[in-house]
Amino acid sequence: MSGARTAVELDQEAAVRRELEDYYREGDPPWDSGVTPPELVALTEGPDALAPARALELGCGTGTNAVYLARHGWQVTAVDLVDRAVRQAREKADRAGAGVTVLCGDATRLDEVGVPGPYHLFFDLSCFCGIPPHRRDAYAAGLTERAAPGARLLMFGYGPEAFDDPISGVTADELRTRFTGWQLVDVTPGTNTVPTFWFTLCREG
């Protein structure tokens, strides 16, 4: 039984990678608009903005938001699973003169990527909600190990109802369960035509 389950899990991971690579090959990943979302802008420039420190972006795509953070004084490391996206992110950072470290790797296997932390801000624009469920605890553990006390995680995710598959989607209850040692301090519905949410979590301690 465990062997069959492992095969299913491997198939899920491979399917996600193929889908992401196809989106970037075709040049139209829906999450990669080239515009920094106002929720991140508010966290960076708003009345309660965080002081610039070290940030890690999970699933950075072509680097729009990593470059934005770097331009606003953050020391940014960005990770993406897709080679093509990583190359584009590095090129975008170079053109902008932004000191962003862009690495190719799996957000659920950060020990293999070389991002020791600690980080004060984590940003996730629809990365976690597409990760196969069996890898999500590893994602949470990786962030927890690298989080400075009081670190913030700003995450955008689709609700499970948004897709007709058994993998995609995230709920507030799931984040409360998986992110041990964090407080879910805000849940704001998105403005998309399908259920989406902005989640803000704060690391205890």
Tab-separated table of C-alpha atoms in Angstrom, residues 25-177:
chain	number	residue	atom	x	y	z
A	25	ARG	CA	6.526	27.663	-22.151
A	26	GLU	CA	3.302	29.126	-23.524
A	27	GLY	CA	4.099	32.453	-21.892
A	28	ASP	CA	0.830	33.022	-20.045
A	29	PRO	CA	0.935	31.887	-16.413
A	30	PRO	CA	-2.217	33.470	-14.944
A	31	TRP	CA	-0.552	34.292	-11.622
A	32	ASP	CA	2.349	36.147	-13.247
A	33	SER	CA	0.694	39.426	-14.262
A	34	GLY	CA	3.784	41.633	-14.050
A	35	VAL	CA	1.986	43.860	-11.535
A	36	THR	CA	2.797	43.829	-7.819
A	37	PRO	CA	-0.436	43.182	-5.893
A	38	PRO	CA	-1.715	45.992	-3.669
A	39	GLU	CA	-1.639	43.692	-0.651
A	40	LEU	CA	2.148	43.432	-0.895
A	41	VAL	CA	2.432	47.147	-1.611
A	42	ALA	CA	0.460	47.903	1.567
A	43	LEU	CA	2.729	45.667	3.607
A	44	THR	CA	5.775	47.405	2.147
A	45	GLU	CA	4.654	51.027	1.826
A	46	GLY	CA	1.438	51.374	3.844
A	47	PRO	CA	0.922	53.038	7.241
A	48	ASP	CA	1.791	49.788	9.034
A	49	ALA	CA	4.607	48.830	6.663
A	50	LEU	CA	7.256	46.398	7.807
A	51	ALA	CA	10.793	47.676	8.179
A	52	PRO	CA	12.922	46.309	5.312
A	53	ALA	CA	14.904	43.228	6.298
A	54	ARG	CA	15.340	39.772	4.724
A	55	ALA	CA	12.616	38.327	2.505
A	56	LEU	CA	12.056	34.974	0.811
A	57	GLU	CA	9.590	34.613	-2.046
A	58	LEU	CA	8.233	31.134	-2.737
A	59	GLY	CA	7.244	30.518	-6.349
A	60	CYS	CA	8.628	33.822	-7.610
A	61	GLY	CA	7.751	33.344	-11.280
A	62	THR	CA	9.452	35.946	-13.462
A	63	GLY	CA	10.502	38.023	-10.454
A	64	THR	CA	8.116	40.989	-10.499
A	65	ASN	CA	7.525	40.990	-6.751
A	66	ALA	CA	11.064	40.060	-5.756
A	67	VAL	CA	12.343	43.032	-7.746
A	68	TYR	CA	9.706	45.273	-6.154
A	69	LEU	CA	10.783	44.265	-2.657
A	70	ALA	CA	14.462	44.770	-3.469
A	71	ARG	CA	13.720	48.252	-4.792
A	72	HIS	CA	12.131	49.033	-1.440
A	73	GLY	CA	15.155	48.096	0.600
A	74	TRP	CA	14.582	44.397	1.228
A	75	GLN	CA	17.337	41.795	0.935
A	76	VAL	CA	15.501	39.309	-1.267
A	77	THR	CA	15.946	35.649	-2.108
A	78	ALA	CA	13.454	34.159	-4.549
A	79	VAL	CA	12.806	30.512	-5.413
A	80	ASP	CA	10.936	28.899	-8.287
A	81	LEU	CA	10.607	25.334	-9.533
A	82	VAL	CA	10.719	26.185	-13.248
A	83	ASP	CA	14.045	26.878	-14.986
A	84	ARG	CA	12.460	29.168	-17.553
A	85	ALA	CA	10.861	31.328	-14.862
A	86	VAL	CA	14.127	31.537	-12.931
A	87	ARG	CA	16.032	32.710	-16.005
A	88	GLN	CA	13.428	35.389	-16.689
A	89	ALA	CA	13.484	36.507	-13.052
A	90	ARG	CA	17.257	36.861	-13.102
A	91	GLU	CA	17.082	38.860	-16.318
A	92	LYS	CA	14.364	41.116	-14.867
A	93	ALA	CA	16.406	41.716	-11.717
A	94	ASP	CA	19.518	42.495	-13.766
A	95	ARG	CA	17.636	44.982	-15.960
A	96	ALA	CA	16.237	46.664	-12.867
A	97	GLY	CA	19.597	46.775	-11.116
A	98	ALA	CA	17.967	44.969	-8.197
A	99	GLY	CA	20.086	42.769	-5.959
A	100	VAL	CA	17.857	39.692	-5.920
A	101	THR	CA	19.169	36.159	-5.436
A	102	VAL	CA	17.022	33.909	-7.642
A	103	LEU	CA	17.352	30.153	-7.137
A	104	CYS	CA	15.818	27.202	-8.928
A	105	GLY	CA	14.342	24.758	-6.462
A	106	ASP	CA	11.359	23.209	-4.740
A	107	ALA	CA	9.629	25.342	-2.110
A	108	THR	CA	8.891	22.161	-0.143
A	109	ARG	CA	12.569	21.140	-0.076
A	110	LEU	CA	14.311	24.300	1.041
A	111	ASP	CA	17.172	22.382	2.658
A	112	GLU	CA	18.225	21.435	-0.878
A	113	VAL	CA	17.977	24.993	-2.205
A	114	GLY	CA	20.440	26.755	0.094
A	115	VAL	CA	18.307	29.375	1.823
A	116	PRO	CA	19.306	29.179	5.503
A	117	GLY	CA	17.475	32.266	6.766
A	118	PRO	CA	16.412	33.736	9.028
A	119	TYR	CA	13.792	35.683	7.090
A	120	HIS	CA	11.448	38.387	8.309
A	121	LEU	CA	9.003	38.228	5.397
A	122	PHE	CA	7.804	35.336	3.273
A	123	PHE	CA	5.708	36.011	0.180
A	124	ASP	CA	3.696	33.383	-1.678
A	125	LEU	CA	1.535	34.255	-4.678
A	126	SER	CA	-0.447	31.041	-5.315
A	127	CYS	CA	2.467	28.645	-4.741
A	128	PHE	CA	1.264	26.755	-1.647
A	129	CYS	CA	-2.258	26.244	-2.986
A	130	GLY	CA	-0.906	24.243	-5.950
A	131	ILE	CA	1.434	21.987	-3.950
A	132	PRO	CA	0.347	18.342	-3.606
A	133	PRO	CA	-1.073	17.839	-0.102
A	134	HIS	CA	1.602	15.343	0.939
A	135	ARG	CA	4.308	18.036	0.508
A	136	ARG	CA	2.545	20.865	2.343
A	137	ASP	CA	3.771	20.004	5.845
A	138	ALA	CA	7.327	20.096	4.510
A	139	TYR	CA	6.673	23.559	3.058
A	140	ALA	CA	5.365	24.799	6.415
A	141	ALA	CA	8.275	23.245	8.305
A	142	GLY	CA	10.788	24.812	5.932
A	143	LEU	CA	9.401	28.280	6.523
A	144	THR	CA	9.118	27.754	10.272
A	145	GLU	CA	12.778	26.735	10.518
A	146	ARG	CA	13.810	29.885	8.654
A	147	ALA	CA	11.481	32.405	10.261
A	148	ALA	CA	12.783	35.129	12.521
A	149	PRO	CA	10.632	35.759	15.617
A	150	GLY	CA	7.601	37.761	14.528
A	151	ALA	CA	8.186	37.002	10.837
A	152	ARG	CA	5.273	37.585	8.503
A	153	LEU	CA	3.942	35.291	5.779
A	154	LEU	CA	1.720	36.909	3.162
A	155	MET	CA	0.056	34.255	1.019
A	156	PHE	CA	-2.420	34.434	-1.843
A	157	GLY	CA	-4.317	31.237	-2.519
A	158	TYR	CA	-7.244	29.828	-4.414
A	159	GLY	CA	-10.009	28.119	-2.508
A	160	PRO	CA	-10.530	24.385	-3.120
A	161	GLU	CA	-13.721	25.176	-5.034
A	162	ALA	CA	-11.789	27.056	-7.706
A	163	PHE	CA	-10.452	23.949	-9.459
A	164	ASP	CA	-11.839	20.579	-10.403
A	165	ASP	CA	-8.960	18.509	-9.060
A	166	PRO	CA	-8.076	16.858	-5.727
A	167	ILE	CA	-4.832	18.796	-5.196
A	168	SER	CA	-5.345	22.527	-5.601
A	169	GLY	CA	-6.703	25.031	-3.134
A	170	VAL	CA	-6.153	26.156	0.445
A	171	THR	CA	-8.323	27.110	3.411
A	172	ALA	CA	-7.748	29.066	6.599
A	173	ASP	CA	-8.342	25.926	8.648
A	174	GLU	CA	-5.617	24.084	6.770
A	175	LEU	CA	-3.112	26.859	7.423
A	176	ARG	CA	-3.975	26.907	11.140
A	177	THR	CA	-3.340	23.166	11.266
